[in-house]
Tab-separated table of C-alpha atoms in Angstrom:
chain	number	residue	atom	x	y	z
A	5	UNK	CA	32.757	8.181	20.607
A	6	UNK	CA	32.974	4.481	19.572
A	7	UNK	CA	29.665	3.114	19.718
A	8	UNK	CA	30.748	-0.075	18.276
A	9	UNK	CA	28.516	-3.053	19.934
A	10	UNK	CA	30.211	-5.657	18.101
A	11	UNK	CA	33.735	-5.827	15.928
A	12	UNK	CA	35.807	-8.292	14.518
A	13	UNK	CA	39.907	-7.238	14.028
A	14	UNK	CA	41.600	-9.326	11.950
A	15	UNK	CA	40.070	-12.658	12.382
A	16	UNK	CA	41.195	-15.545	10.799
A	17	UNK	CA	39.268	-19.270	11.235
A	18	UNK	CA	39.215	-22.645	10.206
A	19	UNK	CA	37.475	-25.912	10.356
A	20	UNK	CA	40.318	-28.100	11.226
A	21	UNK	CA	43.307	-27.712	9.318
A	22	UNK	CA	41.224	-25.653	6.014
A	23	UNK	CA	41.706	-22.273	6.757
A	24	UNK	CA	38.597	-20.355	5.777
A	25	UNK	CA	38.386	-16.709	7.023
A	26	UNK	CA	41.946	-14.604	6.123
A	27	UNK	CA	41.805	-11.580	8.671
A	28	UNK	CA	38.633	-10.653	8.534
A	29	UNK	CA	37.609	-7.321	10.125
A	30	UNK	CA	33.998	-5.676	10.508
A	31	UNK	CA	31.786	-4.016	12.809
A	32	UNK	CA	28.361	-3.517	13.600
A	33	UNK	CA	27.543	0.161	15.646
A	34	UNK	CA	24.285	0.518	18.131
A	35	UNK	CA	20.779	0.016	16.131
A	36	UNK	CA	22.202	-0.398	12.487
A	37	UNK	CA	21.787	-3.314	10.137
A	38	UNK	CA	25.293	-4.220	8.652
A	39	UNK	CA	25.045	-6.485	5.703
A	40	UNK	CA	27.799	-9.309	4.790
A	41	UNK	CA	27.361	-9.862	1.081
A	42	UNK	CA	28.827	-12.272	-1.223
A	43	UNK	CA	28.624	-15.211	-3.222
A	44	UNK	CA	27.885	-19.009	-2.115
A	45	UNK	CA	31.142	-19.806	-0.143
A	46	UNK	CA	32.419	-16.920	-0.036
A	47	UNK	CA	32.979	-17.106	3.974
A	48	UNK	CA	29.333	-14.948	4.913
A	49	UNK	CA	28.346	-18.010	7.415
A	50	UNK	CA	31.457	-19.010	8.457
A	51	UNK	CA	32.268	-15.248	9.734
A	52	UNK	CA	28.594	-15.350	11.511
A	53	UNK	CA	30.069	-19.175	13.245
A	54	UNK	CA	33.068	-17.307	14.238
A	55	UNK	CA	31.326	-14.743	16.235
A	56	UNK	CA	29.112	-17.748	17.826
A	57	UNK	CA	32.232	-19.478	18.251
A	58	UNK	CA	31.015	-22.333	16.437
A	59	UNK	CA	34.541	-22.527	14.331
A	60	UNK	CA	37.734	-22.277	15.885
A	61	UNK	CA	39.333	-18.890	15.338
A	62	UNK	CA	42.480	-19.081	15.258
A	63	UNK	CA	44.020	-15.145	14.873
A	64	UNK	CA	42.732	-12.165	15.502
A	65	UNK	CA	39.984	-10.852	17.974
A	66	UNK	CA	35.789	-10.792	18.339
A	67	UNK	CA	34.090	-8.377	20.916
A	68	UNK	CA	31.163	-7.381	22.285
A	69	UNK	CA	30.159	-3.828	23.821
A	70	UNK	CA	34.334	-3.949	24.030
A	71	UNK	CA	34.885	-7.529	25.892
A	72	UNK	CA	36.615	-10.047	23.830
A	73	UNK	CA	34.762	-13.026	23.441
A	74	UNK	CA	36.782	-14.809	21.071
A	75	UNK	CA	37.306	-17.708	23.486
A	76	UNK	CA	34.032	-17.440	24.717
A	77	UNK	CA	31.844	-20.859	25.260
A	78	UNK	CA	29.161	-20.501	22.575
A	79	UNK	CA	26.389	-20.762	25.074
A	80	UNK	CA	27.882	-17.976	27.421
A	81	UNK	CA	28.142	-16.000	23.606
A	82	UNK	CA	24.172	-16.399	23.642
A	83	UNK	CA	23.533	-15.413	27.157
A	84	UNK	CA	26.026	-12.273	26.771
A	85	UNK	CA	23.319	-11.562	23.898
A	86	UNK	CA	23.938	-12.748	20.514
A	87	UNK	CA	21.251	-14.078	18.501
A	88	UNK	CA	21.329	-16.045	15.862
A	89	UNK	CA	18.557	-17.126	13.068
A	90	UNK	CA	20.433	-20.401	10.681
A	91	UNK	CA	19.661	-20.290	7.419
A	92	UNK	CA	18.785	-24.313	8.089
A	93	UNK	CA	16.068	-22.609	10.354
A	94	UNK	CA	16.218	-25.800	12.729
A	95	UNK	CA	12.534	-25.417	14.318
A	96	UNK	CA	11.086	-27.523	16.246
A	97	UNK	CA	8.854	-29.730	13.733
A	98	UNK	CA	7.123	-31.721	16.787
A	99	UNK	CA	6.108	-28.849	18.794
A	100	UNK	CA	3.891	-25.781	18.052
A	101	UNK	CA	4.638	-22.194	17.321
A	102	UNK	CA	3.828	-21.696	20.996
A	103	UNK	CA	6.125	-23.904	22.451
A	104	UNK	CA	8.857	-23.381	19.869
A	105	UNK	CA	9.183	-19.892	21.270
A	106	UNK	CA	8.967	-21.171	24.710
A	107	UNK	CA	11.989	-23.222	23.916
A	108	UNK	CA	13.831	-19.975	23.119
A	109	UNK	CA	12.836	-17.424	26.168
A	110	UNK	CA	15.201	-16.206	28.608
A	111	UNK	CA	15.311	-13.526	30.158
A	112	UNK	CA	13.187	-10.121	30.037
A	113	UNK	CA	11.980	-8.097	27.133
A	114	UNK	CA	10.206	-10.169	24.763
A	115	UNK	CA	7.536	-12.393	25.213
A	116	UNK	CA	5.020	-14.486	23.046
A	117	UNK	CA	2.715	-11.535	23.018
A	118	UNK	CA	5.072	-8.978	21.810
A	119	UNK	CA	6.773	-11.807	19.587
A	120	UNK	CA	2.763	-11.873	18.312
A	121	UNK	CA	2.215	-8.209	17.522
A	122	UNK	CA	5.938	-8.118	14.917
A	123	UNK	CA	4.804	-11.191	13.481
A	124	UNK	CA	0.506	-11.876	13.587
A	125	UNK	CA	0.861	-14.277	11.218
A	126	UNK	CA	2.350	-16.853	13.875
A	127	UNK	CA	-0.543	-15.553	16.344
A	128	UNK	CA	-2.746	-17.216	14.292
A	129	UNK	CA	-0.606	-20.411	13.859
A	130	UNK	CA	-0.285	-21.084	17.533
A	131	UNK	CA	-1.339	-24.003	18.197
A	132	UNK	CA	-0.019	-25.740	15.124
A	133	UNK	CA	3.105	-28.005	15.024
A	134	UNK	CA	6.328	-26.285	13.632
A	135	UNK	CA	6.550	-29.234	11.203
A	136	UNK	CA	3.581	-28.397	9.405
A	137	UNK	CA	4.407	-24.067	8.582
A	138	UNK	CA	4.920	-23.235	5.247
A	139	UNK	CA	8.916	-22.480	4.822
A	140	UNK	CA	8.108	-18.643	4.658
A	141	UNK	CA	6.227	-18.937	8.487
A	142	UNK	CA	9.395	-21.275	9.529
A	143	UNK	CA	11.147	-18.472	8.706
A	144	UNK	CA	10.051	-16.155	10.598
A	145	UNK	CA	8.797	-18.823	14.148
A	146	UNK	CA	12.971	-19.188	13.732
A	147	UNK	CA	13.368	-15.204	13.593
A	148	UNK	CA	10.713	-14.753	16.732
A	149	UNK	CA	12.097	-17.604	18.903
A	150	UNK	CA	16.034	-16.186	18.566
A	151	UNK	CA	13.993	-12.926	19.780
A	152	UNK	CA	12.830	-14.736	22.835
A	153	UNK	CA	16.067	-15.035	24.084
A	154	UNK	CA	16.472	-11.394	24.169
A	155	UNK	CA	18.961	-10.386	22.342
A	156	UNK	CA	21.499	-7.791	22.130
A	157	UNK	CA	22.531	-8.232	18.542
A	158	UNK	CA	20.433	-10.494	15.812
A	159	UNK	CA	22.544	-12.750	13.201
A	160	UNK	CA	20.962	-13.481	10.346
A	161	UNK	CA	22.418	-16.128	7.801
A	162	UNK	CA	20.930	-15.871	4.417
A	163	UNK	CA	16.931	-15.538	5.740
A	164	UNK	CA	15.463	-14.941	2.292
A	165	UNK	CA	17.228	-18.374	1.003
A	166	UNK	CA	14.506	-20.241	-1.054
A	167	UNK	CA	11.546	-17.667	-0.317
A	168	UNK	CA	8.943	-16.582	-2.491
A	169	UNK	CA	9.244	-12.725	-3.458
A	170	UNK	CA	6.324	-11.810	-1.676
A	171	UNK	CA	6.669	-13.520	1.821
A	172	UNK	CA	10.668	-11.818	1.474
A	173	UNK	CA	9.030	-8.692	1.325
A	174	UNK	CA	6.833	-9.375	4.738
A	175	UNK	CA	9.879	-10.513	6.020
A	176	UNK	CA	11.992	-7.478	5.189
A	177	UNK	CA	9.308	-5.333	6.353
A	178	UNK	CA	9.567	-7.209	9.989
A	179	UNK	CA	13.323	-6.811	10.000
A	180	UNK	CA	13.035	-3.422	9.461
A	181	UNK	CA	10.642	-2.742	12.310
A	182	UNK	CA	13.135	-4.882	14.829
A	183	UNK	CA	15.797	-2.399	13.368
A	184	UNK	CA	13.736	1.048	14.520
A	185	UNK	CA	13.595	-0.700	18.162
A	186	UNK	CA	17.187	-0.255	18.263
A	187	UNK	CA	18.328	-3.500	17.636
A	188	UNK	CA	21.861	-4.034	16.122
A	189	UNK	CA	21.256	-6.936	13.339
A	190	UNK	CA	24.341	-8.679	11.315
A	191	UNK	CA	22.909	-9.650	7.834
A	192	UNK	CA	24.708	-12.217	5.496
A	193	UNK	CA	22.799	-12.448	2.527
A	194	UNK	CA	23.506	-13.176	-1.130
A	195	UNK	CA	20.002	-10.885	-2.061
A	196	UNK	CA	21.603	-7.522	-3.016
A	197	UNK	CA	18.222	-6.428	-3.479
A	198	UNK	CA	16.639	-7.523	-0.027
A	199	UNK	CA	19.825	-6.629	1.631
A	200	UNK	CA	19.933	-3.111	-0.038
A	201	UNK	CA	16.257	-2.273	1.916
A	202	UNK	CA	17.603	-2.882	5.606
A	203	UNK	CA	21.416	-2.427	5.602
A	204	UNK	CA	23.012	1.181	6.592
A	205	UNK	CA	26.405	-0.434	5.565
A	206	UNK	CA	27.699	-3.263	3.812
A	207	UNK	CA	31.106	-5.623	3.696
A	208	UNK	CA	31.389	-7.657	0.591
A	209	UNK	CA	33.453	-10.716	1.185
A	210	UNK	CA	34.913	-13.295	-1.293
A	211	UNK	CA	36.982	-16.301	-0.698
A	212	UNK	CA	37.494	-15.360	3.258
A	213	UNK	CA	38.706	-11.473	2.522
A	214	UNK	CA	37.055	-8.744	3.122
A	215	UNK	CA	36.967	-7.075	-0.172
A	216	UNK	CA	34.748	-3.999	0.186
A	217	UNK	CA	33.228	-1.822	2.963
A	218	UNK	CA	30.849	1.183	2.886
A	219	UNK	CA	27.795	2.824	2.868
A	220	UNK	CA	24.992	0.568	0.929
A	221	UNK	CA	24.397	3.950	-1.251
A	222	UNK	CA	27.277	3.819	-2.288
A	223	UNK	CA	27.394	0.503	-3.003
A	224	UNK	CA	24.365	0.678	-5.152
A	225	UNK	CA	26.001	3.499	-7.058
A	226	UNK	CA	29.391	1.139	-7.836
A	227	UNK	CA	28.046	-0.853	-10.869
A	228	UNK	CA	31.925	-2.150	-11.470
A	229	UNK	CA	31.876	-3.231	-7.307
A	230	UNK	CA	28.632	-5.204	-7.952
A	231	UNK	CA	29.974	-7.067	-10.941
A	232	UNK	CA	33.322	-7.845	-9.876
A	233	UNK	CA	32.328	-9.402	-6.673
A	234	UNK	CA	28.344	-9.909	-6.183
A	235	UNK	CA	27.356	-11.072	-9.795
A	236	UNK	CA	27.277	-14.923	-10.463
C-alpha cells in the first residue's frame, strides 16, 4: 500500500527564466523524517519553495495525501497542512514568544501549552520579545509557531545553520520527539551528522538533480557517496 503523504515526480522549477530544479523526484511516507542533503546551492531550498509554491514549477507534479497541489495558492498549501520552518527564521522581533505563536495557530491540535511541554525552554521565555532570544531559542519559537498551525507535514530548511553544537543537539532531540508523534518532517540540511540522527532516508541533490536516494545506513556506509557529493 502506498502510504506516501507527500511526493514530488519529476519536478522541474525556476526563478524566472534560470532554471534551477532538473526533474526532481522524492517522497516523504507517513511519520518518517526524509532528509535532502547537499551542498550550498545545490537546489535543497529551492525544492522545499517548490512544494510551498513559492517558485514557479514549471514540469512535473507535487502532491499531497495523492492531490496535486502543484498549482496550489501557497496559503491554501499551508492550510492543506504543510509547514514550513525558513532557515532566515523570520520571528517576530517586536512581539513575545507568546504572541509569536499566537500569530501562527490555526486550527486544532497544538496549542501554547503543548508547544510548552516539546520545548520548556520557550515556557520560560514567554513574556520576552522575539527580538531579544538567543539565535538557538529563535530557532526553535520558529519550529513551535509552524507547529501552531497544525501541520500535516514539517519543512525544515537548514535548522542547525549557524548553531552552537550543543543547542543542535537540544534541537535534534526535539525533532526527534515531533517525529515519534507521527509527524512526517522534510529535512534539507547540509549537517550530515545532525541529519544522520533523525532521517530514515535520505536524497542527496547537487546542482538541481537528484543524485542519490536510500536508506541513511546506507548512506553512512558509502564513504565514496559522501565524498563525491556531500564533502566541501
Amino acid at each position: 500500500m502506498d502510504t506516501s503523504v507527500l511526493r514530488l515526480e519529476r519536478v522541474e522549477a525556476a526563478y524566472g527564466l534560470s532554471r534551477v530544479l532538473h526533474g526532481v523526484t522524492l517522497e516523504a511516507r507517513e511519520g518518517e523524517v526524509v532528509s535532502l542533503l547537499g551542498r550550498n546551492g545545490a537546489g535543497k531550498s529551492t525544492t522545499l519553495k517548490a512544494i510551498l509554491g513559492l517558485v514557479d514549477v514549471t514540469a512535473g507534479s507535487i502532491s499531497l495525501d495523492g492531490r496535486d497541489i502543484s498549482a496550489t495558492p501557497t496559503h491554501e498549501i499551508s492550510m492543506l497542512g504543510i509547514g514550513w520552518v525558513p532557515e532566515d527564521r523570520r520571528i517576530f522581533s517586536d512581539l513575545t514568544v507568546d504572541e509569536n505563536l499566537l500569530v501562527g495557530a490555526k486550527g486544532e491540535g497544538w496549542t501554547t501549552s503543548r508547544v510548552y511541554e516539546h520545548f520548556p525552554k520557550l515556557a520560560q521565555l514567554a513574556r520576552r520579545r522575539g527580538g531579544s532570544l538567543s539565535g538557538g531559542e529563535q530557532q526553535m519559537l520558529t519550529v513551535a509557531r509552524t507547529l501552531m498551525g497544525n501541520p500535516r507535514v514539517l519543512l525544515l530548511d537548514e535548522p542547525s545553520e549557524g548553531l552552537a553544537p550543543v543547542i543542535v543537539q537540544a534541537l535534534g532531540q526535539q525533532i526527534a520527539a515531533l517525529r515519534h508523534e507521527g509527524l512526517t518532517i522534510v529535512l534539507s540540511e547540509q549537517n550530515l551528522k545532525f541529519a544522520a540522527r533523525l532521517a530514515d532516508r535520505a536524497y542527496i541533490i547537487e546542482k538541481g538533480e537528484i543524485r542519490w536516494e536510500g536508506a541513511m545506513g546506507r548512506l553512512l556506509e558509502d564513504e565514496g557517496v559522501r565524498r563525491a557529493y556531500l564533502t566541501v
